[in-house]
């Protein structure tokens, strides 16, 4: 199986690039951000719990996102693999993903980390906020908080995957199709 973790700070382009990679390699795209926004829109019990956390830019508890992912990891024989977008975001989430995949005799193939500096991230998120309707994109203080949360809680996953030889930094600046080409090249070399 080919199981990719698409990694990077908020605004790095994970969602955009995940769609291209899913198509190119025939992978199932799983975005915990999309799944949470769907729950919030449908006002499910989970969505009601998550709404305030997501709008503040904090992380939803590990137990919630792990069980969301668990319920989506169905693997009929035809499954080529998955692309995880916005997950894992903490070390316990990464360990849970390893355990879940192991149950299916599978593992993370690579972690592709989109690298973009902070000023560019803030710029992109504020621009996206004008059209996305996402309240976490509209407010500069929330954006700042999301980047801080990333640096504190999520960035440590770089060494988690690096120590397993799975970390692939990718320059996330430039034209969208240039970045897609860099990502594809890294995957083809695996
Ligand atoms: P971005 O990468 O631009 O922040 P996402 O759609 O990945 O966008 O995430 C939006 C929000 O959803 C996060 O700020 C967080 O509140 C919540 N979220 C998404 N994925 C996770 C996760 N794996 N663990 C905890 N919270 C998450």
JSON list of C-alpha atoms and ligand atoms in Angstrom, two decimals:
[
{"chain": "A", "resi": 1, "resn": "UNK", "atom": "CA", "xyz": [0.00, 0.00, 0.00]},
{"chain": "A", "resi": 2, "resn": "UNK", "atom": "CA", "xyz": [0.98, 3.61, -0.45]},
{"chain": "A", "resi": 3, "resn": "UNK", "atom": "CA", "xyz": [0.07, 5.63, 2.64]},
{"chain": "A", "resi": 4, "resn": "UNK", "atom": "CA", "xyz": [1.13, 9.26, 2.56]},
{"chain": "A", "resi": 5, "resn": "UNK", "atom": "CA", "xyz": [1.02, 11.81, 5.35]},
{"chain": "A", "resi": 6, "resn": "UNK", "atom": "CA", "xyz": [0.79, 15.29, 3.87]},
{"chain": "A", "resi": 7, "resn": "UNK", "atom": "CA", "xyz": [2.19, 17.58, 6.50]},
{"chain": "A", "resi": 8, "resn": "UNK", "atom": "CA", "xyz": [2.81, 21.28, 7.04]},
{"chain": "A", "resi": 9, "resn": "UNK", "atom": "CA", "xyz": [1.57, 24.38, 8.83]},
{"chain": "A", "resi": 10, "resn": "UNK", "atom": "CA", "xyz": [-1.90, 25.89, 8.29]},
{"chain": "A", "resi": 11, "resn": "UNK", "atom": "CA", "xyz": [-1.97, 27.52, 4.86]},
{"chain": "A", "resi": 12, "resn": "UNK", "atom": "CA", "xyz": [0.88, 25.41, 3.47]},
{"chain": "A", "resi": 13, "resn": "UNK", "atom": "CA", "xyz": [-1.39, 24.00, 0.75]},
{"chain": "A", "resi": 14, "resn": "UNK", "atom": "CA", "xyz": [-2.09, 20.53, 2.13]},
{"chain": "A", "resi": 15, "resn": "UNK", "atom": "CA", "xyz": [-5.73, 20.42, 1.05]},
{"chain": "A", "resi": 16, "resn": "UNK", "atom": "CA", "xyz": [-5.01, 21.61, -2.50]},
{"chain": "A", "resi": 17, "resn": "UNK", "atom": "CA", "xyz": [-2.08, 19.27, -3.04]},
{"chain": "A", "resi": 18, "resn": "UNK", "atom": "CA", "xyz": [-3.78, 16.29, -1.37]},
{"chain": "A", "resi": 19, "resn": "UNK", "atom": "CA", "xyz": [-6.48, 16.35, -4.06]},
{"chain": "A", "resi": 20, "resn": "UNK", "atom": "CA", "xyz": [-3.89, 16.24, -6.86]},
{"chain": "A", "resi": 21, "resn": "UNK", "atom": "CA", "xyz": [-1.87, 13.47, -5.22]},
{"chain": "A", "resi": 22, "resn": "UNK", "atom": "CA", "xyz": [-4.98, 11.42, -4.45]},
{"chain": "A", "resi": 23, "resn": "UNK", "atom": "CA", "xyz": [-5.90, 11.59, -8.13]},
{"chain": "A", "resi": 24, "resn": "UNK", "atom": "CA", "xyz": [-2.38, 10.92, -9.43]},
{"chain": "A", "resi": 25, "resn": "UNK", "atom": "CA", "xyz": [-1.80, 7.83, -7.26]},
{"chain": "A", "resi": 26, "resn": "UNK", "atom": "CA", "xyz": [-5.40, 6.65, -6.84]},
{"chain": "A", "resi": 27, "resn": "UNK", "atom": "CA", "xyz": [-5.43, 7.21, -3.08]},
{"chain": "A", "resi": 28, "resn": "UNK", "atom": "CA", "xyz": [-8.32, 7.82, -0.69]},
{"chain": "A", "resi": 29, "resn": "UNK", "atom": "CA", "xyz": [-8.10, 11.38, 0.67]},
{"chain": "A", "resi": 30, "resn": "UNK", "atom": "CA", "xyz": [-8.79, 11.75, 4.40]},
{"chain": "A", "resi": 31, "resn": "UNK", "atom": "CA", "xyz": [-8.78, 15.27, 5.84]},
{"chain": "A", "resi": 32, "resn": "UNK", "atom": "CA", "xyz": [-9.62, 15.56, 9.53]},
{"chain": "A", "resi": 33, "resn": "UNK", "atom": "CA", "xyz": [-10.30, 19.29, 9.00]},
{"chain": "A", "resi": 34, "resn": "UNK", "atom": "CA", "xyz": [-12.89, 18.49, 6.28]},
{"chain": "A", "resi": 35, "resn": "UNK", "atom": "CA", "xyz": [-14.42, 15.73, 8.40]},
{"chain": "A", "resi": 36, "resn": "UNK", "atom": "CA", "xyz": [-14.70, 18.08, 11.40]},
{"chain": "A", "resi": 37, "resn": "UNK", "atom": "CA", "xyz": [-16.24, 20.88, 9.30]},
{"chain": "A", "resi": 38, "resn": "UNK", "atom": "CA", "xyz": [-18.79, 18.39, 7.98]},
{"chain": "A", "resi": 39, "resn": "UNK", "atom": "CA", "xyz": [-19.72, 17.33, 11.52]},
{"chain": "A", "resi": 40, "resn": "UNK", "atom": "CA", "xyz": [-19.98, 20.99, 12.55]},
{"chain": "A", "resi": 41, "resn": "UNK", "atom": "CA", "xyz": [-22.19, 21.85, 9.56]},
{"chain": "A", "resi": 42, "resn": "UNK", "atom": "CA", "xyz": [-24.46, 18.89, 10.33]},
{"chain": "A", "resi": 43, "resn": "UNK", "atom": "CA", "xyz": [-24.57, 19.89, 14.01]},
{"chain": "A", "resi": 44, "resn": "UNK", "atom": "CA", "xyz": [-23.86, 16.34, 15.15]},
{"chain": "A", "resi": 45, "resn": "UNK", "atom": "CA", "xyz": [-22.93, 15.70, 18.79]},
{"chain": "A", "resi": 46, "resn": "UNK", "atom": "CA", "xyz": [-19.27, 15.55, 17.77]},
{"chain": "A", "resi": 47, "resn": "UNK", "atom": "CA", "xyz": [-19.65, 18.71, 15.68]},
{"chain": "A", "resi": 48, "resn": "UNK", "atom": "CA", "xyz": [-21.17, 20.65, 18.55]},
{"chain": "A", "resi": 49, "resn": "UNK", "atom": "CA", "xyz": [-18.24, 19.64, 20.77]},
{"chain": "A", "resi": 50, "resn": "UNK", "atom": "CA", "xyz": [-15.66, 20.56, 18.13]},
{"chain": "A", "resi": 51, "resn": "UNK", "atom": "CA", "xyz": [-17.09, 23.85, 16.83]},
{"chain": "A", "resi": 52, "resn": "UNK", "atom": "CA", "xyz": [-15.70, 26.18, 19.45]},
{"chain": "A", "resi": 53, "resn": "UNK", "atom": "CA", "xyz": [-12.30, 24.49, 19.51]},
{"chain": "A", "resi": 54, "resn": "UNK", "atom": "CA", "xyz": [-11.90, 24.70, 15.73]},
{"chain": "A", "resi": 55, "resn": "UNK", "atom": "CA", "xyz": [-12.95, 28.35, 15.62]},
{"chain": "A", "resi": 56, "resn": "UNK", "atom": "CA", "xyz": [-10.36, 29.23, 18.28]},
{"chain": "A", "resi": 57, "resn": "UNK", "atom": "CA", "xyz": [-7.58, 27.48, 16.35]},
{"chain": "A", "resi": 58, "resn": "UNK", "atom": "CA", "xyz": [-6.85, 24.96, 19.09]},
{"chain": "A", "resi": 59, "resn": "UNK", "atom": "CA", "xyz": [-6.63, 21.22, 18.46]},
{"chain": "A", "resi": 60, "resn": "UNK", "atom": "CA", "xyz": [-9.63, 18.96, 18.88]},
{"chain": "A", "resi": 61, "resn": "UNK", "atom": "CA", "xyz": [-8.86, 16.20, 21.46]},
{"chain": "A", "resi": 62, "resn": "UNK", "atom": "CA", "xyz": [-6.85, 13.28, 20.11]},
{"chain": "A", "resi": 63, "resn": "UNK", "atom": "CA", "xyz": [-9.52, 10.73, 21.06]},
{"chain": "A", "resi": 64, "resn": "UNK", "atom": "CA", "xyz": [-12.07, 12.46, 18.79]},
{"chain": "A", "resi": 65, "resn": "UNK", "atom": "CA", "xyz": [-9.90, 12.70, 15.68]},
{"chain": "A", "resi": 66, "resn": "UNK", "atom": "CA", "xyz": [-8.46, 9.23, 16.15]},
{"chain": "A", "resi": 67, "resn": "UNK", "atom": "CA", "xyz": [-11.90, 7.64, 16.26]},
{"chain": "A", "resi": 68, "resn": "UNK", "atom": "CA", "xyz": [-12.97, 9.69, 13.23]},
{"chain": "A", "resi": 69, "resn": "UNK", "atom": "CA", "xyz": [-9.99, 8.32, 11.26]},
{"chain": "A", "resi": 70, "resn": "UNK", "atom": "CA", "xyz": [-10.54, 4.80, 12.60]},
{"chain": "A", "resi": 71, "resn": "UNK", "atom": "CA", "xyz": [-14.09, 4.79, 11.26]},
{"chain": "A", "resi": 72, "resn": "UNK", "atom": "CA", "xyz": [-12.81, 5.80, 7.80]},
{"chain": "A", "resi": 73, "resn": "UNK", "atom": "CA", "xyz": [-9.98, 3.26, 7.53]},
{"chain": "A", "resi": 74, "resn": "UNK", "atom": "CA", "xyz": [-11.94, 0.59, 5.76]},
{"chain": "A", "resi": 75, "resn": "UNK", "atom": "CA", "xyz": [-9.76, -1.42, 3.44]},
{"chain": "A", "resi": 76, "resn": "UNK", "atom": "CA", "xyz": [-11.34, -3.52, 0.75]},
{"chain": "A", "resi": 77, "resn": "UNK", "atom": "CA", "xyz": [-8.73, -5.48, -1.29]},
{"chain": "A", "resi": 78, "resn": "UNK", "atom": "CA", "xyz": [-8.80, -2.88, -4.04]},
{"chain": "A", "resi": 79, "resn": "UNK", "atom": "CA", "xyz": [-7.57, -0.07, -1.77]},
{"chain": "A", "resi": 80, "resn": "UNK", "atom": "CA", "xyz": [-4.30, 1.31, -3.14]},
{"chain": "A", "resi": 81, "resn": "UNK", "atom": "CA", "xyz": [-3.66, 3.52, -0.14]},
{"chain": "A", "resi": 82, "resn": "UNK", "atom": "CA", "xyz": [-4.56, 6.71, 1.70]},
{"chain": "A", "resi": 83, "resn": "UNK", "atom": "CA", "xyz": [-3.41, 10.29, 1.80]},
{"chain": "A", "resi": 84, "resn": "UNK", "atom": "CA", "xyz": [-3.79, 11.81, 5.26]},
{"chain": "A", "resi": 85, "resn": "UNK", "atom": "CA", "xyz": [-4.24, 15.58, 5.22]},
{"chain": "A", "resi": 86, "resn": "UNK", "atom": "CA", "xyz": [-4.06, 17.47, 8.53]},
{"chain": "A", "resi": 87, "resn": "UNK", "atom": "CA", "xyz": [-3.63, 14.21, 10.44]},
{"chain": "A", "resi": 88, "resn": "UNK", "atom": "CA", "xyz": [-1.67, 13.27, 12.49]},
{"chain": "A", "resi": 89, "resn": "UNK", "atom": "CA", "xyz": [-1.14, 16.56, 14.33]},
{"chain": "A", "resi": 90, "resn": "UNK", "atom": "CA", "xyz": [0.26, 15.24, 17.64]},
{"chain": "A", "resi": 91, "resn": "UNK", "atom": "CA", "xyz": [2.60, 12.42, 18.63]},
{"chain": "A", "resi": 92, "resn": "UNK", "atom": "CA", "xyz": [-0.26, 10.35, 20.15]},
{"chain": "A", "resi": 93, "resn": "UNK", "atom": "CA", "xyz": [-2.18, 10.72, 16.87]},
{"chain": "A", "resi": 94, "resn": "UNK", "atom": "CA", "xyz": [0.88, 9.51, 14.91]},
{"chain": "A", "resi": 95, "resn": "UNK", "atom": "CA", "xyz": [1.23, 6.50, 17.21]},
{"chain": "A", "resi": 96, "resn": "UNK", "atom": "CA", "xyz": [-2.48, 5.74, 16.84]},
{"chain": "A", "resi": 97, "resn": "UNK", "atom": "CA", "xyz": [-2.18, 5.91, 13.04]},
{"chain": "A", "resi": 98, "resn": "UNK", "atom": "CA", "xyz": [0.75, 3.48, 13.13]},
{"chain": "A", "resi": 99, "resn": "UNK", "atom": "CA", "xyz": [-1.31, 1.08, 15.26]},
{"chain": "A", "resi": 100, "resn": "UNK", "atom": "CA", "xyz": [-4.39, 1.37, 13.04]},
{"chain": "A", "resi": 101, "resn": "UNK", "atom": "CA", "xyz": [-2.38, 0.71, 9.88]},
{"chain": "A", "resi": 102, "resn": "UNK", "atom": "CA", "xyz": [-0.51, -2.18, 11.48]},
{"chain": "A", "resi": 103, "resn": "UNK", "atom": "CA", "xyz": [-3.85, -3.90, 12.12]},
{"chain": "A", "resi": 104, "resn": "UNK", "atom": "CA", "xyz": [-4.19, -3.99, 8.33]},
{"chain": "A", "resi": 105, "resn": "UNK", "atom": "CA", "xyz": [-0.56, -5.10, 7.80]},
{"chain": "A", "resi": 106, "resn": "UNK", "atom": "CA", "xyz": [0.19, -1.60, 6.48]},
{"chain": "A", "resi": 107, "resn": "UNK", "atom": "CA", "xyz": [2.32, 1.38, 7.47]},
{"chain": "A", "resi": 108, "resn": "UNK", "atom": "CA", "xyz": [2.97, 5.03, 6.68]},
{"chain": "A", "resi": 109, "resn": "UNK", "atom": "CA", "xyz": [5.08, 5.07, 3.50]},
{"chain": "A", "resi": 110, "resn": "UNK", "atom": "CA", "xyz": [6.25, 8.68, 3.75]},
{"chain": "A", "resi": 111, "resn": "UNK", "atom": "CA", "xyz": [5.60, 12.01, 5.40]},
{"chain": "A", "resi": 112, "resn": "UNK", "atom": "CA", "xyz": [5.74, 14.86, 2.88]},
{"chain": "A", "resi": 113, "resn": "UNK", "atom": "CA", "xyz": [6.25, 18.17, 4.65]},
{"chain": "A", "resi": 114, "resn": "UNK", "atom": "CA", "xyz": [5.32, 21.36, 2.78]},
{"chain": "A", "resi": 115, "resn": "UNK", "atom": "CA", "xyz": [7.67, 24.12, 3.87]},
{"chain": "A", "resi": 116, "resn": "UNK", "atom": "CA", "xyz": [6.37, 27.71, 3.81]},
{"chain": "A", "resi": 117, "resn": "UNK", "atom": "CA", "xyz": [7.52, 30.61, 5.96]},
{"chain": "A", "resi": 118, "resn": "UNK", "atom": "CA", "xyz": [5.25, 32.31, 8.46]},
{"chain": "A", "resi": 119, "resn": "UNK", "atom": "CA", "xyz": [4.65, 35.64, 6.63]},
{"chain": "A", "resi": 120, "resn": "UNK", "atom": "CA", "xyz": [3.50, 33.78, 3.51]},
{"chain": "A", "resi": 121, "resn": "UNK", "atom": "CA", "xyz": [1.20, 31.52, 5.58]},
{"chain": "A", "resi": 122, "resn": "UNK", "atom": "CA", "xyz": [-0.51, 34.50, 7.22]},
{"chain": "A", "resi": 123, "resn": "UNK", "atom": "CA", "xyz": [-0.92, 36.16, 3.84]},
{"chain": "A", "resi": 124, "resn": "UNK", "atom": "CA", "xyz": [-2.46, 33.07, 2.25]},
{"chain": "A", "resi": 125, "resn": "UNK", "atom": "CA", "xyz": [-4.81, 32.38, 5.18]},
{"chain": "A", "resi": 126, "resn": "UNK", "atom": "CA", "xyz": [-6.11, 35.96, 5.29]},
{"chain": "A", "resi": 127, "resn": "UNK", "atom": "CA", "xyz": [-6.73, 35.80, 1.53]},
{"chain": "A", "resi": 128, "resn": "UNK", "atom": "CA", "xyz": [-8.48, 32.43, 1.86]},
{"chain": "A", "resi": 129, "resn": "UNK", "atom": "CA", "xyz": [-10.60, 33.88, 4.68]},
{"chain": "A", "resi": 130, "resn": "UNK", "atom": "CA", "xyz": [-12.14, 36.36, 2.22]},
{"chain": "A", "resi": 131, "resn": "UNK", "atom": "CA", "xyz": [-13.75, 33.53, 0.24]},
{"chain": "A", "resi": 132, "resn": "UNK", "atom": "CA", "xyz": [-13.61, 30.28, 2.23]},
{"chain": "A", "resi": 133, "resn": "UNK", "atom": "CA", "xyz": [-16.26, 31.15, 4.79]},
{"chain": "A", "resi": 134, "resn": "UNK", "atom": "CA", "xyz": [-14.00, 29.53, 7.39]},
{"chain": "A", "resi": 135, "resn": "UNK", "atom": "CA", "xyz": [-14.15, 31.58, 10.57]},
{"chain": "A", "resi": 136, "resn": "UNK", "atom": "CA", "xyz": [-10.70, 30.31, 11.59]},
{"chain": "A", "resi": 137, "resn": "UNK", "atom": "CA", "xyz": [-9.25, 32.01, 8.48]},
{"chain": "A", "resi": 138, "resn": "UNK", "atom": "CA", "xyz": [-10.85, 35.40, 9.02]},
{"chain": "A", "resi": 139, "resn": "UNK", "atom": "CA", "xyz": [-9.24, 36.59, 12.24]},
{"chain": "A", "resi": 140, "resn": "UNK", "atom": "CA", "xyz": [-5.50, 37.43, 12.48]},
{"chain": "A", "resi": 141, "resn": "UNK", "atom": "CA", "xyz": [-5.32, 36.43, 16.17]},
{"chain": "A", "resi": 142, "resn": "UNK", "atom": "CA", "xyz": [-6.79, 32.98, 15.40]},
{"chain": "A", "resi": 143, "resn": "UNK", "atom": "CA", "xyz": [-4.36, 32.52, 12.52]},
{"chain": "A", "resi": 144, "resn": "UNK", "atom": "CA", "xyz": [-1.44, 33.44, 14.79]},
{"chain": "A", "resi": 145, "resn": "UNK", "atom": "CA", "xyz": [-2.72, 30.94, 17.36]},
{"chain": "A", "resi": 146, "resn": "UNK", "atom": "CA", "xyz": [-3.00, 28.15, 14.77]},
{"chain": "A", "resi": 147, "resn": "UNK", "atom": "CA", "xyz": [0.59, 28.72, 13.69]},
{"chain": "A", "resi": 148, "resn": "UNK", "atom": "CA", "xyz": [1.75, 28.69, 17.34]},
{"chain": "A", "resi": 149, "resn": "UNK", "atom": "CA", "xyz": [-0.20, 25.49, 18.02]},
{"chain": "A", "resi": 150, "resn": "UNK", "atom": "CA", "xyz": [1.44, 23.97, 14.94]},
{"chain": "A", "resi": 151, "resn": "UNK", "atom": "CA", "xyz": [4.92, 24.93, 16.14]},
{"chain": "A", "resi": 152, "resn": "UNK", "atom": "CA", "xyz": [4.33, 23.63, 19.67]},
{"chain": "A", "resi": 153, "resn": "UNK", "atom": "CA", "xyz": [2.27, 20.48, 19.17]},
{"chain": "A", "resi": 154, "resn": "UNK", "atom": "CA", "xyz": [2.54, 19.41, 15.54]},
{"chain": "A", "resi": 155, "resn": "UNK", "atom": "CA", "xyz": [6.07, 20.30, 14.40]},
{"chain": "A", "resi": 156, "resn": "UNK", "atom": "CA", "xyz": [7.59, 17.70, 16.81]},
{"chain": "A", "resi": 157, "resn": "UNK", "atom": "CA", "xyz": [6.24, 15.07, 14.41]},
{"chain": "A", "resi": 158, "resn": "UNK", "atom": "CA", "xyz": [9.08, 15.97, 12.05]},
{"chain": "A", "resi": 159, "resn": "UNK", "atom": "CA", "xyz": [11.53, 14.14, 14.29]},
{"chain": "A", "resi": 160, "resn": "UNK", "atom": "CA", "xyz": [9.02, 11.31, 14.85]},
{"chain": "A", "resi": 161, "resn": "UNK", "atom": "CA", "xyz": [9.04, 10.56, 11.11]},
{"chain": "A", "resi": 162, "resn": "UNK", "atom": "CA", "xyz": [12.65, 11.57, 10.53]},
{"chain": "A", "resi": 163, "resn": "UNK", "atom": "CA", "xyz": [13.81, 8.92, 13.00]},
{"chain": "A", "resi": 164, "resn": "UNK", "atom": "CA", "xyz": [11.95, 6.35, 10.88]},
{"chain": "A", "resi": 165, "resn": "UNK", "atom": "CA", "xyz": [13.54, 7.65, 7.65]},
{"chain": "A", "resi": 166, "resn": "UNK", "atom": "CA", "xyz": [10.13, 8.80, 6.38]},
{"chain": "A", "resi": 167, "resn": "UNK", "atom": "CA", "xyz": [10.50, 12.58, 6.46]},
{"chain": "A", "resi": 168, "resn": "UNK", "atom": "CA", "xyz": [10.61, 14.36, 3.08]},
{"chain": "A", "resi": 169, "resn": "UNK", "atom": "CA", "xyz": [10.73, 18.18, 3.20]},
{"chain": "A", "resi": 170, "resn": "UNK", "atom": "CA", "xyz": [9.24, 19.79, 0.07]},
{"chain": "A", "resi": 171, "resn": "UNK", "atom": "CA", "xyz": [9.47, 23.47, -0.86]},
{"chain": "A", "resi": 172, "resn": "UNK", "atom": "CA", "xyz": [5.88, 24.76, -0.67]},
{"chain": "A", "resi": 173, "resn": "UNK", "atom": "CA", "xyz": [6.50, 28.10, -2.41]},
{"chain": "A", "resi": 174, "resn": "UNK", "atom": "CA", "xyz": [5.90, 28.66, -6.13]},
{"chain": "A", "resi": 175, "resn": "UNK", "atom": "CA", "xyz": [3.17, 27.79, -8.62]},
{"chain": "A", "resi": 176, "resn": "UNK", "atom": "CA", "xyz": [0.67, 25.14, -7.50]},
{"chain": "A", "resi": 177, "resn": "UNK", "atom": "CA", "xyz": [1.62, 22.79, -10.35]},
{"chain": "A", "resi": 178, "resn": "UNK", "atom": "CA", "xyz": [5.34, 23.18, -9.61]},
{"chain": "A", "resi": 179, "resn": "UNK", "atom": "CA", "xyz": [4.70, 22.12, -6.03]},
{"chain": "A", "resi": 180, "resn": "UNK", "atom": "CA", "xyz": [2.57, 19.19, -7.21]},
{"chain": "A", "resi": 181, "resn": "UNK", "atom": "CA", "xyz": [5.45, 18.11, -9.47]},
{"chain": "A", "resi": 182, "resn": "UNK", "atom": "CA", "xyz": [7.91, 18.23, -6.54]},
{"chain": "A", "resi": 183, "resn": "UNK", "atom": "CA", "xyz": [5.58, 16.12, -4.41]},
{"chain": "A", "resi": 184, "resn": "UNK", "atom": "CA", "xyz": [4.99, 13.58, -7.19]},
{"chain": "A", "resi": 185, "resn": "UNK", "atom": "CA", "xyz": [8.72, 13.26, -7.79]},
{"chain": "A", "resi": 186, "resn": "UNK", "atom": "CA", "xyz": [9.29, 12.54, -4.09]},
{"chain": "A", "resi": 187, "resn": "UNK", "atom": "CA", "xyz": [6.55, 9.87, -4.11]},
{"chain": "A", "resi": 188, "resn": "UNK", "atom": "CA", "xyz": [7.85, 8.24, -7.29]},
{"chain": "A", "resi": 189, "resn": "UNK", "atom": "CA", "xyz": [11.28, 7.89, -5.69]},
{"chain": "A", "resi": 190, "resn": "UNK", "atom": "CA", "xyz": [9.92, 5.98, -2.67]},
{"chain": "B", "resi": 1, "resn": "LIG", "atom": "P1", "xyz": [-5.36, 24.06, 8.38]},
{"chain": "B", "resi": 1, "resn": "LIG", "atom": "O1", "xyz": [-4.28, 23.09, 8.10]},
{"chain": "B", "resi": 1, "resn": "LIG", "atom": "O2", "xyz": [-5.44, 25.16, 7.39]},
{"chain": "B", "resi": 1, "resn": "LIG", "atom": "O3", "xyz": [-5.34, 24.58, 9.80]},
{"chain": "B", "resi": 1, "resn": "LIG", "atom": "P2", "xyz": [-7.41, 21.97, 8.69]},
{"chain": "B", "resi": 1, "resn": "LIG", "atom": "O4", "xyz": [-8.66, 21.88, 7.90]},
{"chain": "B", "resi": 1, "resn": "LIG", "atom": "O5", "xyz": [-6.43, 20.87, 8.59]},
{"chain": "B", "resi": 1, "resn": "LIG", "atom": "O6", "xyz": [-6.77, 23.37, 8.24]},
{"chain": "B", "resi": 1, "resn": "LIG", "atom": "O7", "xyz": [-7.77, 22.15, 10.24]},
{"chain": "B", "resi": 1, "resn": "LIG", "atom": "C1", "xyz": [-8.69, 23.10, 10.72]},
{"chain": "B", "resi": 1, "resn": "LIG", "atom": "C2", "xyz": [-8.90, 22.94, 12.23]},
{"chain": "B", "resi": 1, "resn": "LIG", "atom": "O8", "xyz": [-9.51, 21.67, 12.51]},
{"chain": "B", "resi": 1, "resn": "LIG", "atom": "C3", "xyz": [-7.63, 22.93, 13.08]},
{"chain": "B", "resi": 1, "resn": "LIG", "atom": "O9", "xyz": [-7.19, 24.24, 13.40]},
{"chain": "B", "resi": 1, "resn": "LIG", "atom": "C4", "xyz": [-8.09, 22.15, 14.31]},
{"chain": "B", "resi": 1, "resn": "LIG", "atom": "O10", "xyz": [-8.87, 22.94, 15.17]},
{"chain": "B", "resi": 1, "resn": "LIG", "atom": "C5", "xyz": [-8.99, 21.09, 13.71]},
{"chain": "B", "resi": 1, "resn": "LIG", "atom": "N1", "xyz": [-8.26, 19.86, 13.34]},
{"chain": "B", "resi": 1, "resn": "LIG", "atom": "C6", "xyz": [-8.06, 19.36, 12.09]},
{"chain": "B", "resi": 1, "resn": "LIG", "atom": "N2", "xyz": [-7.35, 18.24, 12.11]},
{"chain": "B", "resi": 1, "resn": "LIG", "atom": "C7", "xyz": [-7.06, 17.99, 13.40]},
{"chain": "B", "resi": 1, "resn": "LIG", "atom": "C8", "xyz": [-6.31, 16.98, 14.09]},
{"chain": "B", "resi": 1, "resn": "LIG", "atom": "N3", "xyz": [-5.71, 15.98, 13.42]},
{"chain": "B", "resi": 1, "resn": "LIG", "atom": "N4", "xyz": [-6.21, 17.05, 15.44]},
{"chain": "B", "resi": 1, "resn": "LIG", "atom": "C9", "xyz": [-6.81, 18.04, 16.11]},
{"chain": "B", "resi": 1, "resn": "LIG", "atom": "N5", "xyz": [-7.50, 19.04, 15.56]},
{"chain": "B", "resi": 1, "resn": "LIG", "atom": "C10", "xyz": [-7.64, 19.02, 14.21]}
]
